[in-house]
PDB file of C-alpha atoms in Angstrom:
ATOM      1  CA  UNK A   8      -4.796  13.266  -2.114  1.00 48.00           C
ATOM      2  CA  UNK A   9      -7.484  15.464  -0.518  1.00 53.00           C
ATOM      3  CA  UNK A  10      -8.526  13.729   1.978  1.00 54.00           C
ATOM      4  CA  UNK A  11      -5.312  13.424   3.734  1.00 51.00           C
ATOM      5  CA  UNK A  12      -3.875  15.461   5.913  1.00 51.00           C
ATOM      6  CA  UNK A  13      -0.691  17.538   5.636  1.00 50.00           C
ATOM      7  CA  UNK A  14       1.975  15.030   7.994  1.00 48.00           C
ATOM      8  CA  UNK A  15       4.482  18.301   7.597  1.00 47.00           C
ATOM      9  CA  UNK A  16       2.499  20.825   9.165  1.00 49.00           C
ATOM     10  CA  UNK A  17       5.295  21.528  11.934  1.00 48.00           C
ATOM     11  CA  UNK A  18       8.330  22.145   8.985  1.00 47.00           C
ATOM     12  CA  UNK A  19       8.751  18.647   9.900  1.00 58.00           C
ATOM     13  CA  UNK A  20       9.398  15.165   6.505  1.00 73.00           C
ATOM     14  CA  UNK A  21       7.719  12.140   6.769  1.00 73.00           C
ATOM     15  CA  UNK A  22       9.269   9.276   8.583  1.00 79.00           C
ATOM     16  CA  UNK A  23       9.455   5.675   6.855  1.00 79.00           C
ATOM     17  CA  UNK A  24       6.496   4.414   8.469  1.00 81.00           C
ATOM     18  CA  UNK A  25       4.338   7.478   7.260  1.00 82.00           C
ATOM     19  CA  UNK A  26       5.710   6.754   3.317  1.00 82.00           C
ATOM     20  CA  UNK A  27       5.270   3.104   3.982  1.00 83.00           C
ATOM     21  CA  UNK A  28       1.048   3.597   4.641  1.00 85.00           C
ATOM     22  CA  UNK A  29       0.698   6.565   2.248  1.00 84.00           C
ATOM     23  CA  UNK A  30       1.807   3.620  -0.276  1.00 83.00           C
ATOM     24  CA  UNK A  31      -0.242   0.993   1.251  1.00 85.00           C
ATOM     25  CA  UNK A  32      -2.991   3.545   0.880  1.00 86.00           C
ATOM     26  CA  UNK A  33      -2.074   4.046  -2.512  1.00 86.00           C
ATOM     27  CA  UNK A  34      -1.547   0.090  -3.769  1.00 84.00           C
ATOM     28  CA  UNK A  35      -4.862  -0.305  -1.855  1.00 85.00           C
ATOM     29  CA  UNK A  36      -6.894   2.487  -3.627  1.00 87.00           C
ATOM     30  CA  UNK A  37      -5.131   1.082  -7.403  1.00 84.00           C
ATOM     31  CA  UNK A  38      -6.347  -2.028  -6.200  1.00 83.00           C
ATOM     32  CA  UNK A  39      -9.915  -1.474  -5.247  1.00 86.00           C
ATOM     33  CA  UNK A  40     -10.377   1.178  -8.849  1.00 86.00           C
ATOM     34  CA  UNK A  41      -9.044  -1.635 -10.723  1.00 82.00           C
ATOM     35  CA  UNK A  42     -11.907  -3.846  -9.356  1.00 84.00           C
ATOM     36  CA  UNK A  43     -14.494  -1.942  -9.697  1.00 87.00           C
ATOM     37  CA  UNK A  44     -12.897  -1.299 -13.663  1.00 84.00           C
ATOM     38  CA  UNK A  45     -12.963  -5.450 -13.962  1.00 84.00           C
ATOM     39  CA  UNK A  46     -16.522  -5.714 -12.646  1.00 87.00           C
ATOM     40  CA  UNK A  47     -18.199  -3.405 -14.612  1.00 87.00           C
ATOM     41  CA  UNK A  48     -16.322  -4.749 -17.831  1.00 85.00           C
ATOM     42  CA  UNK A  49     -17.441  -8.357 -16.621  1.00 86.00           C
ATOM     43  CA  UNK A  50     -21.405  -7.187 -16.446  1.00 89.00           C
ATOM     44  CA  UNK A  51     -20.691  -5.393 -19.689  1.00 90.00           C
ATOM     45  CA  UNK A  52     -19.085  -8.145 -21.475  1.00 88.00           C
ATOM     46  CA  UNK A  53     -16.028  -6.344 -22.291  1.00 86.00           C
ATOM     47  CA  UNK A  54     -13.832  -8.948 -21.332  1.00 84.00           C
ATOM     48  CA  UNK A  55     -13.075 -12.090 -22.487  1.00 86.00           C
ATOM     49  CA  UNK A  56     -12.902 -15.400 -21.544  1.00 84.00           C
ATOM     50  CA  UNK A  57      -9.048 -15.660 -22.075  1.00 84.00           C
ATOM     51  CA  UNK A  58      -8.590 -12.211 -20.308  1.00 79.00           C
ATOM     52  CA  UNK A  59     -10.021 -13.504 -17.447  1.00 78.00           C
ATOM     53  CA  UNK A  60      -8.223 -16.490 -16.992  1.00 80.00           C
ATOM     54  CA  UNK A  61      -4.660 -14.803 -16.969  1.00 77.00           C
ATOM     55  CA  UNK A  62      -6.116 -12.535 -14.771  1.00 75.00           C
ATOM     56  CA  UNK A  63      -6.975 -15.320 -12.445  1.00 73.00           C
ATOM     57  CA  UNK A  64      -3.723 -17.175 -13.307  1.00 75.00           C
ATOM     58  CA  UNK A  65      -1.268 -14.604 -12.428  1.00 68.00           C
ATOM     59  CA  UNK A  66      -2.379 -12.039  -9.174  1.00 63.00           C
ATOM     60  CA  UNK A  67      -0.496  -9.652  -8.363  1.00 64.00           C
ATOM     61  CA  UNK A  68       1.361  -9.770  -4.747  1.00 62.00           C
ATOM     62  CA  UNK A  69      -0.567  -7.269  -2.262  1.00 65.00           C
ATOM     63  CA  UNK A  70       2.662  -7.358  -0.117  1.00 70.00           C
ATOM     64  CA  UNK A  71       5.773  -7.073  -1.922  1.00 73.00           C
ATOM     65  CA  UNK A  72       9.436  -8.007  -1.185  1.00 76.00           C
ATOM     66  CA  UNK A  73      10.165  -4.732  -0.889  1.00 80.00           C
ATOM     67  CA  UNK A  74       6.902  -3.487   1.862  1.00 77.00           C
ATOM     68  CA  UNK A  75       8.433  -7.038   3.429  1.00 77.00           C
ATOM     69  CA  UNK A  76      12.443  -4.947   3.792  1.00 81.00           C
ATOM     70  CA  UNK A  77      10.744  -2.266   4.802  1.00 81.00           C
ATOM     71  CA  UNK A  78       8.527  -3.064   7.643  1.00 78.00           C
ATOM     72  CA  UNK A  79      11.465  -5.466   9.076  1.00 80.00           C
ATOM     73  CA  UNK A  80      13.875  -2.028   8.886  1.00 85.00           C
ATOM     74  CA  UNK A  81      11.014  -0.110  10.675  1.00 84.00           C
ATOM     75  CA  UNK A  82      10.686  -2.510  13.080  1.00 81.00           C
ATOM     76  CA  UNK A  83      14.427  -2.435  13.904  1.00 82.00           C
ATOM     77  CA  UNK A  84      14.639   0.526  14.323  1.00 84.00           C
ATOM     78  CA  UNK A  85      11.608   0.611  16.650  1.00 81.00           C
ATOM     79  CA  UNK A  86      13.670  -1.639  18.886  1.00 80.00           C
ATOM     80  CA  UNK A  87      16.968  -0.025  18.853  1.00 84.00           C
ATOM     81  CA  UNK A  88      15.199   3.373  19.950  1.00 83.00           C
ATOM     82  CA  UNK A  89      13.624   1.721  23.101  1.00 78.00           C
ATOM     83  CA  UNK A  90      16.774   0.274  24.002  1.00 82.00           C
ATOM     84  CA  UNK A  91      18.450   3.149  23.951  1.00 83.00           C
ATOM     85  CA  UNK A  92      15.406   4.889  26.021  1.00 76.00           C
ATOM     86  CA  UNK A  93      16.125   2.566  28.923  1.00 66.00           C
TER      87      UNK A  93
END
């Protein structure tokens, strides 16, 4: 990805939260390209009526089980660190 900048400039990893929205980024980006894929093929008439429906019948989650483990994690961690700063 070009157009994002280098988190390890200082010989420092990314933390969890920096993974977690460099795949948000990701799922979002996949997301949007597939779109634009579906509309076009829609104007075109590549697509047909039965495609369409199990498209519409079965979305896929934005947020998954596993963003949902994640975040909670992140969060407890968040809270164990500023109770151990005071």
């Amino acid at each position: 990805m070009p157009d994002v900048r280098s988190v390890d400039n200082q010989g420092r990893r990314m933390d969890a939260r920096d993974r977690l929205i460099v795949a948000l980024y990701a799922q979002l980006k996949a997301e949007r390209e597939t779109r634009e894929t579906l509309e076009w093929a829609i104007r075109n008439g590549a697509v047909s009526r039965e495609v369409l429906e199990a498209i519409a019948a079965d979305p896929v989650p934005v947020v998954t089980s596993e963003d949902i483990a994640s975040l909670e994690k992140i969060i407890a961690l968040d809270e164990r660190r500023k109770q151990n700063r005071n």
